[in-house]
Every structure is written in C-alpha cells, then in structure tokens.
Amino acid sequence: MSTKKHVYFFGAGKAEGTGKMKELLGGKGAGLAEMTNIGIPVPPGFTITTEACIYYDQHHGEYPEGLEAQIEENMKRLEETMGKKFGDVENPLLVSVRSGAKMSMPGMMDTVLNLGLNNHTVEGLAEKTQNPRMAYDAYRRFIQMFSNVVLGIKHHEFEFILNEVKEEEGVKQDTELSVQGLRNVIARYLSMLREVEKIHFPQEPKEQLKKAIDAVFESWDTPRAVTYRKLYNIPDDLGTGVNVQAMVFGNMGWDSGTGVAFTRNPSTGEKKFYGEYLLNAQGEDVVAGIRTPNPIDNLPKEMPGVYQQLVDVYQKLESHYRDMQDIEFTIEGGKLFMLQTRTGKRTAQSAIKVAVDMVHEGLITRQEGIMRIEPRQLDQLLHRHIDPKATVEVLATGLPASPGAACGMVVLDPDDACQWVEEGKKVILVRNETSPDDIHGMAVAQGILTARGGMTSHAAVVARGMGKCCVAGCEAIKVDGHGKQFTVKDKIIKEGDFITLDGSTGRVILGQAPTIEPEMSEEGRILLQWADEIKRLGVRTNADDPKSAGIAREFGAQGIGLCRTEHMFFAEDRLPIMQEMILANDEKERRQALDKLLPMQKEDFIGIFKAMDGLPVTIRLLDPPLHEFLPKHEELLVELATLKATKGDQNKIKEIQDLLHKVETLREVNPMLGLRGCRLGITYPEVSQMQTRAIFEAACELTKEGCKVLPEVMIPLVGDVQELKLQKDLTDKVAKETFEKYGLAVDYLVGTMIELPRAAITADKIASEAQFFSFGTNDLTQTTFGFSRDDAEGKFLDRYLEQGVLPQNPFEVLDREGVGELVKIGIEKGRTTKPNLKVGICGEHGGEPNSVEFCHLANLTYVSCSPYRVPIARLAAAQAKIKNG
C-alpha cells in the first residue's frame, strides 16, 4: 500500500501542484506552484499539505505516516536544485518556513526566516557570500524570530538588546550596525536565552526545521488565528499548509531589498501599481512596520531594470488570475524573486471599482464581477465621512491606509480596547505598530492609528480587510504605552481623550469631528444596477419615518416591507396621549385619547406614503405590550417611596399610586407572549380602528393630490385564522367608511406576519383570509428556539457559539434547519390555498447575505431590511440567483 502524498515540490520551472489546489496546498502553496508553472522567478521549495496539519491537530502533535520521510526526500531535492547543503558549514542552504491556509489570513499564523543558521553555518555563509554583514544580520533575525515563534519568547526581550547595541554604536537604524555590532547582538541574544529563559538555542538545522514546521501547524489554533476566523466566518477545520522555501536575501546590501505590492490600489481601486519596498531589508521589515518603507514609484529611479521586470510580472499575474493580486518580492543582488501571490485584500470602494473596471476591460463577465464583491463590504461604502466644510484641529498626518472616518476615545492596549467596548465606549486603537496579537483589539475599535509602518503594513492590510478606518506610519506621534498617552510636539493626548481619524487623507484630528452622510460611487451604482437585472427577489426596507424611507429609496428599495407604528407613539408630544389612552377607565375615555392621536398618526403616514410614491408600504398595526409605553414599575416604586419619605404633595402621591396600580395590572409574567399584536386589537378594537382610519385617510388625501399610494395593512402575531379574520373584517369596514367619506377608493391589501410556529403550520387556513404573508423572523426565531433574545444574547448564546452548540447566532443568520423549515412549510401551505400569495421577510435577516440566499431558494417574493442594508440585500439576491439559478 503506497503512502499518501503529503509534500509537493516546486522549482526549476515546474511544480507538482497547481493554482487550483488551494484546499490541499493552501493559498500560498497553490500560488507558488502556479507562479512556478507559468515561468515566474520563484525560489524553489516544497509545500506540506493542509491535510497533514489537520492530522497533526487531531493526533496531538503526531505526523501522518510517511511525512518525515517525504520532508527529508524533498529537502535533498531542494539541495540538488540550489547546489547547496542544509547544515553544511561551507555552503549552507537556508530556508524560510511559512504558513498558508486556503483562505488568506494575513499575519495571523507563523513564519520563520533564515532557518539553518547556527554558530558555524553563519561563518560559512559570510565566507561564501563575501558579505559578513548580511550573514550576521540574518542570524540575529533568525534567533529573534525562531525564539518568538517556536520558543515563545516575547519580541521586546530582543528589541531591548538590539536598541542597547545601537545606542552603544551611536546609530539609529538596524542597517547602520557594524558586523561587530551584529556579533554582539547575537552573543547577547544567546546569553539572554541561556541565563534568563534557561533555553539553549538549537544548533542542529534538522531540529530547527522540525520545530518550525510544528510551530506553523500549531499556529492554526493560536488565539489570534481563531479570532480572525471567527471575524471572517472561516471554518476551523481547514488547516494550514507549510511552505519550506529556499531563502533569498533582501539584506545583501543596497542592491538588494524586499517589498509588498498590489496590482491595483487596494484602497481606491485605481488601476495603478501600488506598493512599498525597503532596500537592504527582509520581508518582515515591511509587513511589521518596523521601518517606514518607500513607495514603489521610487524603485524605477533606484533599480530601473528590476522595476520593469516587476511590472511585467505583476501584469502577467493579474491577467492570469483575472483579479487584483497582492504580491511579495525580494531582490537579491539585483535579481528579482517572487515569494507570494494571492488575491488582494481590498476596501469595498476598491473591490467595486476593480470589479466594474475589469468587466469593462473584458477580463471578467458581469456575473463574475457581481460575485467578486462580499455583500457585507458594502457596509463600508455607507460609512459616514468627515464634513469637508468643518473647521477641525489636525494634530498630525500619516498615511491614508484604509478609508472612512472614525471617532473614539484613545486606547493604547488591545485588551483595554475590548474592555472599554464592553462598557459601551467607542475607541481608537493607537499603537507604535500593530502585530497579529492585536487582532482582538483591532476588531472592536472604530479605527486604528499607528506611528510606524506603511500602506502595506499589518495594520493597513488587516484594517482594509475589516473595513476599518486606519491611519498608519504617522511618525509625528510618539506613543508612550507605559504613560498611557501619545504626544505630538508639545501636545499630550491621554487615554480616554477623543480623536477622529480620516482614513481617506491620513489626518489625525483632535476631538470629535462632524461627519456627513455617504454617497454611493458611480461604480457602486453600476454594479447594483447589474445586480437588479439579475436578481429575482424584491428588496424592500424597514422604515418608520419619511427620512428613513427616503434614504432607503435612494439605495434602491422597492417599497416598505415593515413600518412599525409603535415607534411613532414614543415621540415626546405623543407619549402622554398614548399613556392617557392606556390609563383610560373605559372605552369612551380610550376613544377620546385615540381621537387626539388620529391626526398625528395620519400625518406620519402621509409623510411615508409621499416618500414611497408609487411603491407599496406595509404597515404593521400596534404590536408591543402596552406597559412598554408606561414608566417602569421599579422607577415608580422609587418615586413613590421618595415622595412619602419627604412628605411630598398628596395629590402627586395619589397620582403615582394610581399609575402604579395600572402598571401592576398590565404587568405580565411573559410579556412577549402576552397581550400584544392582534390580541391587543381584538381586546381593544378601537385601537386598530384608529390606526386603520389614519392609514386610509392619509391614502385618500394623497390620492386626491395625485400621489400613487399602495398601502398594505399587516396584522401582527396571528396564530389562528379567526384572529386574522376579526382584524381583517375591522380593517375592511374602516376602509369602506373612509372611501365613502372621501368619495374615492384606494387599492389595499390586508395580510399578516407569520411569527409563531402555529401560524406557519396552519398557513393554509390563514392564507384563506390573508392577501400576503410576511415572516417576522426575529420573533419566529424566539418562539421556535424558546429563546428570549435579550436573555439569550446576554447570558448563554456566546457560550453556545464557542462550544459549537450552534454554528451562528440565529438572530443574525437565519437558522435554516429549524426556523427555515417553518418558513418553507408556511410558504408551501399558504400557496396551496393561494398559488400567487405574496410572501416576504421583514426581520433583520432580510439584509444578511446567507439568509437572503435562503429566501431566494425558498421562493419568497421579497426581503425587507433596514435602509443601510438595502444595497447589501440587492447584491446578495443577485449572487443567490447566480449561484443557484
């Protein structure tokens, strides 16, 4: 029986793998194989498969059968290809060991460079290359990186020694250290490991390699990698590939260097080569932001031949992959080598422009362009930005690494950032430079500010992927982590002070700068127009006022799928009248209060109908329990006790006592399942009469003015067809009376929300009275799971997600197995009674891409979501059609 293949070689113009093998080789390994196969200069090496990582993880650090032998065999092949020997003191082969999962996770897993160096091979490398400075610089880098990644020693232990030696030599940059200075650094590193950490640094290259491979496998499950996967919904069972590759040296001198580049601008999408490089440096110097790099536009002046070769390579790669590429390169002695290509992380603005431009360039089809955009990215486009007319105090200007505006309190530690956000604060994370270990703090921050690093640094790349505003390389700020502050010249900004970041210009602004509403770009409008031509699902909005309705219409909403009338009664001028109605002793008093509310409610509907002229408007009658409009029971008790203790006004005491009695009368053990929705309208029909009269009077008055009004009255919380019949008969009666009064008729529909399991199961009967269904999936999720959303999210749902009880929060992503089955049953049964029954969904699931796909598959008529999620739903609906037909 042959041993399974776990290692794939690439080199000398031929690779055993291909670019289509991301699942097995990871993105980096597949990219290296593909570049090799299409003739791009890549240092040779081999990739250990993701399957080997999964085996290692599942078998507590054991390798699968045959892996060690395959690694040894491929190391020999690499030695032959390079003409060097691993561990040889005269002509040593050095390798890098890098991670690479199927999905790009920039900086989240581990890398070790210059592996194979020890106290003897470093001398051989110095002699062979005739470049002792490069050799000792590589060795000090290797000790620091290996010790951090494999041995778990913190970077700052080494940085302290490095800075100490630089101070002794009177230099500021690492590149200025002498050979003897580098020897001193190495000696002190090894001494610190021995004496402080009680660790003898491994000198055997094969041991170094084994430990580095293990460390990369294990980095799949580091907290930062797990956090990143959660943020981006990346499965935990993919594993990472390990890429062992012959080293090329960007630190050979000033004819060498390293860089990161994008084939188009990842912030704006502009079709222009974009990137950064450093001469006499290695890759981590650019990515980690240790030195602020040079823009790629400077490279033609310093190395015109290399730059032209780089241009030829990037154009070939973009044409080959038909997408924007993120590339890493090293120049060794004037010769170019490519170390990576992958699909570039980009902002929403960039993603949309690149997709639309590539369609116009004939590189991809419209459908491919639509599928290139992650729907949630559109959220970024709808971020507010700083008002250009505002007068602001600019503290400093850095690099505009990721666009948008962000305002928050300064916080310098990622753990503190998480704590402050839990307390309800908005924060800006300020660091010298970020590292992968900061991912949790970056995820919760409004924006990120770094003193060091460039446009391709860790902070910039991760922020763009998250859609976070970021200003990087702001060298004017001096970050004092211990003092919990940063300074700009003579200004001190302390933790807790507010700053605003302008990620589009790089400005750092003192205080809270005013912002204005965003606008959709021309490319965004084109893309969404293409989406509308493809999608089957309609997209409506949830809106309770004319402003929200107008915003949604601008974003392409095709009507209102949910107008919640209860929100209108919380206004300052209405709440007392609403309370008067609730506290009434009989129907007569209730009607007197309702008569005061009628003109107010009618004005609400007039405004919304005008905003949606010609489009349907679904209005849900009063839904919440009445006690929500009254003061809280506990607050009344405190007020009453205070009045009694201070011998307050007796009339006021009597008033509070009466109110308290009414509140106690209305209190329910489980108000979510109590007197609310249609039960309220049946118990107090005059409430439904007032609301429906307001709807139809508004519709008639606007119809007379020439406005096209399409009202849809939605009865909430129906569990039995008779409940719907009673409220529908009432609605029809009020409509008839109103039409007679105005001398005209308006087309209208009466339907119901399906938000109880019984409603879904008896939907065939309910459909005999309903002209439309709208699934209220927020409440349907609660009643299906038996969860109270507030209690579940506050007490145990996080634990359920951590322990894998549930794959996702069912209030955010529709639960297809349970709630989804009820939706399908409801649609199927409803349409057995009325084949053309219009069916929508009006919970916030209507703007969540996975849930929108379910709605497409379940053959709903439309989805409805908040105004700012309308573009997301439009794109998700088109993608669902493309994926599923």
mmCIF file of C-alpha atoms in Angstrom, residues 540 543 558-563 605 608-613 615-620 695 709-714 749 772:
data_model
loop_
_atom_site.group_PDB
_atom_site.id
_atom_site.type_symbol
_atom_site.label_atom_id
_atom_site.label_comp_id
_atom_site.label_asym_id
_atom_site.label_seq_id
_atom_site.Cartn_x
_atom_site.Cartn_y
_atom_site.Cartn_z
ATOM 1 C CA ARG A 540 -37.853 46.452 0.437
ATOM 2 C CA ALA A 543 -38.696 52.273 7.797
ATOM 3 C CA GLN A 558 -38.685 48.750 -3.907
ATOM 4 C CA GLY A 559 -41.107 49.662 -1.143
ATOM 5 C CA ILE A 560 -41.500 49.342 2.615
ATOM 6 C CA GLY A 561 -41.809 45.813 3.966
ATOM 7 C CA LEU A 562 -42.235 46.869 7.592
ATOM 8 C CA CYS A 563 -43.404 50.182 9.053
ATOM 9 C CA PHE A 605 -48.488 58.005 7.086
ATOM 10 C CA ILE A 608 -44.161 57.938 4.481
ATOM 11 C CA PHE A 609 -46.593 57.464 1.561
ATOM 12 C CA LYS A 610 -45.167 60.596 -0.100
ATOM 13 C CA ALA A 611 -41.601 59.303 0.285
ATOM 14 C CA MET A 612 -42.664 55.994 -1.263
ATOM 15 C CA ASP A 613 -44.913 57.435 -4.012
ATOM 16 C CA LEU A 615 -44.272 51.851 -4.166
ATOM 17 C CA PRO A 616 -46.007 49.505 -1.687
ATOM 18 C CA VAL A 617 -45.931 50.350 2.023
ATOM 19 C CA THR A 618 -46.580 47.562 4.546
ATOM 20 C CA ILE A 619 -47.795 48.998 7.856
ATOM 21 C CA ARG A 620 -47.833 46.777 10.917
ATOM 22 C CA ILE A 695 -53.886 54.808 7.067
ATOM 23 C CA VAL A 709 -50.430 55.102 -2.680
ATOM 24 C CA LEU A 710 -50.216 51.328 -2.231
ATOM 25 C CA PRO A 711 -50.987 50.570 1.441
ATOM 26 C CA GLU A 712 -50.661 47.073 2.879
ATOM 27 C CA VAL A 713 -52.097 46.557 6.372
ATOM 28 C CA MET A 714 -50.255 43.874 8.333
ATOM 29 C CA LEU A 749 -54.062 44.605 0.882
ATOM 30 C CA PHE A 772 -49.878 38.414 1.799
#
